[in-house]
Amino acid sequence: MTIIAGEAYLMSMNPLVTTGVNSIWTAYQSQMEAVEDRLRLILKDVLPLASEMTSYIVSGGGKRLRPLLMIISSRLCHSEGDASILLAAVVEMIHTATLLHDDVVDSAELRRGKPAAHQRWGNQPAILVGDFLYANSLWLAMGLHNDEINDSLTLACKKMSEGEILELFLDRNLKASEEDYFNVAACKTATLTASTCRLGGILGGISEKGKTHLEQFGYFVGMAFQVADDALDYMASVDRLGKTLGRDLAEGKMTLPLIHCLAHVPSSSRLRLQSMIGSGESRNADLEEVLDLMRETGSIEYSLSRAREFTRLAQENLSAFPDSPARQHLFALSDFVISRDM
Amino acid sequence: MTIIAGEAYLMSMNPLVTTGVNSIWTAYQSQMEAVEDRLRLILKDVLPLASEMTSYIVSGGGKRLRPLLMIISSRLCHSEGDASILLAAVVEMIHTATLLHDDVVDSAELRRGKPAAHQRWGNQPAILVGDFLYANSLWLAMGLHNDEINDSLTLACKKMSEGEILELFLDRNLKASEEDYFNVAACKTATLTASTCRLGGILGGISEKGKTHLEQFGYFVGMAFQVADDALDYMASVDRLGKTLGRDLAEGKMTLPLIHCLAHVPSSSRLRLQSMIGSGESRNADLEEVLDLMRETGSIEYSLSRAREFTRLAQENLSAFPDSPARQHLFALSDFVISRDM
């Protein structure tokens, strides 16, 4: 049995990244392999016509952060049954569905270093297979007949879709505030990681207080991840993260580094920066200019400091649990999500 | 209080259509107004930024067939609480979500006689607002904490998305069979109407046998509706149904009239028909030619006869219930869905 994604993928991307999470992957290898098997099984059983596309997407080298959060949260709460494997597959499919639609909406060319699915198969299947992954995931989760799980997962899905729309309204919006940005990040990323961790607590039957701490942990991990990811967009190169540098600038996405830079740039440069954001035709020369301004305003360092703050808040929530290997792994994972490319 | 859609809409479209359903609408007017109120409330409370678009879509003159099926099925089973109003709004929102994605996928210009939402706001919001309507609907339905409802609704959503993908693979596929077509119609249309009617039975707490009959009724109503709708595409004019004649031909959609015609056309005309289907650039002259061939093969009449057959099967399932106004209304509605433009 081979792991399609996960460790091997991370190794191939950047050896430095994986050193820290190696031990985590090893500790959960059998469960994570079971998740991969489950994903393959789900996608093989249904919809043979679309199987090529779905396996390209779902096995396309995701970091499996959400399944890993699910599996470790479950172990933290002494629940390691089949339900945690199923839900790990479910949250990964929900995440993949949003990526599919995201990439169509953003006209993205690459996803994880490979052509985005809609580039290869067209927008139509990408939209519809996204719908299918989403519907199939919820149907599988509802089959557990657990109201707490249903409420948490469907609320997360609702919030995620709200976040996607809010984000669209922020594009090239020069009035976007840090608060707007954090609200979008909370909706589109942190609600699913929060729900994922809460599901582990639900399966383990722990106290409401414990579930809230786990949910908060997942929430802040999601925030840390998103803020770091948006900072990396101004730092990463294509061979390291499978995405192109400055894609957010080209798309007019008002992420934290840009919002911070716009607020702190000397007034002599503000109009120039505004026109580059608003133009809709960002060139490499623009990117260089923006990066120079960000160095002046310290916007990338500021963003990374906010990400570290979210990690700290995540880790604080773990203190509610007794020490265990699972708690240590969650702790390490919350560091990893902001350091994966540094 | 005014009814945005429904009766007024039907009246405006074609006075002949409404004569038959007038009495049905009147009998359920207070509930259907409550459904409209609920839809407005749901869409007002959330997502103010997207409210203009959602109200354009959801209040855009739909026939409200699914809410009506929900409300009448509930009354048939002596259940008229708030849950049936909520679920009527839910099934309409799910239906609307699929229309939004459908129209993007098909690059449709019109929906119900008005510019399709993606034409007015762009593809991006249309995809994302579709996702939101869908997620919000399921979240609201799950809030009833009824496993039977959850299972039925999420299975319907899963099947619908499978149907959409299957349909995509049939586009311009000269080997498409009647069986392929019926399978797509079952998935993308009949599963939701079937689930809708079953929900009425679930709320009423009737026997499993009764629920199955109601579900079968909804299934065959959906099949009748879809088959008639696809026949109308070769019969309707833009001022009557808000859609353009021959749109399916232009898009290469292998619907029943075309599949039947292709199978029964004299061999001397078959190659010509195949090339028109495959060309991807259907002109008005092509449509006239195809309509002539369909008159020769009787394909439209054949399709309508299949629709009538589905209506008969739907009506058979009603015999399991004692006579009542609600049963009579469901009976009449199943006639209406195939006669709305004849």
XYZ file of C-alpha atoms in Angstrom, chain A residues 46-47 49-50 97 101-102 104-107 123-125 127-129 131-136 138-140 142-143 145-148 150-151 154-159 161-166 168-169 171, chain B residues 46-47 49-50 97 101-102 104-107 123-125 127-129 131-136 138-140 142-143 145-148 150-151 154-159 161-166 168-169 171:
98
model
C -19.436 6.228 -7.681
C -19.316 8.041 -10.912
C -17.164 8.569 -15.749
C -15.588 11.228 -13.586
C -14.691 20.804 -3.534
C -14.704 26.086 -7.356
C -12.053 28.518 -6.117
C -12.597 28.270 -11.531
C -13.576 31.521 -9.829
C -9.965 32.750 -9.719
C -9.082 31.358 -13.172
C -14.811 24.771 -16.177
C -17.959 22.702 -16.559
C -16.716 19.437 -15.030
C -17.933 23.083 -11.186
C -20.038 19.917 -11.307
C -17.457 17.571 -9.796
C -20.783 19.956 -6.418
C -20.604 16.184 -6.418
C -17.717 15.967 -3.938
C -19.561 18.332 -1.674
C -22.918 16.545 -1.840
C -21.348 13.115 -1.515
C -22.347 15.509 3.379
C -24.390 12.448 2.475
C -21.662 10.179 3.897
C -25.115 12.410 7.620
C -25.108 8.611 7.471
C -26.851 9.912 12.259
C -25.242 12.239 14.761
C -26.945 15.636 15.067
C -23.905 17.274 16.633
C -24.403 17.336 11.180
C -24.834 20.739 12.802
C -23.168 21.987 7.715
C -22.599 25.230 9.648
C -18.954 25.101 8.579
C -19.987 24.590 4.948
C -22.399 27.518 5.138
C -19.757 29.773 6.673
C -19.470 29.630 1.218
C -20.194 32.981 2.882
C -16.450 33.546 3.159
C -15.948 32.841 -0.529
C -18.563 35.432 -1.456
C -17.248 38.018 1.018
C -15.089 38.177 -3.941
C -16.514 41.502 -2.810
C -11.259 41.970 -4.672
C -27.524 36.387 5.834
C -25.079 37.763 3.399
C -23.623 41.800 0.216
C -25.186 39.195 -2.025
C -28.584 26.452 -6.534
C -24.560 26.247 -11.667
C -26.426 24.798 -14.636
C -22.920 28.797 -15.848
C -22.120 25.316 -17.154
C -24.428 25.740 -20.159
C -23.509 29.413 -20.719
C -19.713 33.540 -13.390
C -17.856 33.963 -10.114
C -20.767 35.126 -7.941
C -20.916 29.742 -8.724
C -20.353 30.970 -5.174
C -23.921 32.063 -4.480
C -22.676 27.059 -3.235
C -24.057 29.304 -0.523
C -27.719 28.549 -1.277
C -26.915 24.879 -1.252
C -24.939 24.918 2.018
C -27.423 27.184 3.737
C -28.769 21.815 4.086
C -27.750 23.584 7.287
C -31.353 24.742 7.816
C -30.270 19.530 9.355
C -31.453 21.863 12.142
C -32.530 16.955 13.683
C -34.428 14.275 11.809
C -32.215 11.521 10.384
C -34.843 10.415 7.868
C -31.241 14.280 6.391
C -30.742 10.953 4.633
C -28.569 14.579 1.107
C -29.036 11.455 -1.017
C -31.142 13.542 -3.417
C -28.401 16.191 -3.568
C -25.767 13.561 -4.258
C -27.859 11.994 -7.028
C -24.916 16.236 -8.810
C -24.239 12.819 -10.350
C -26.978 13.533 -12.889
C -25.404 16.858 -13.818
C -22.068 15.177 -14.496
C -23.620 12.282 -16.420
C -22.240 16.607 -19.366
C -20.737 13.381 -20.645
C -23.338 16.223 -24.678
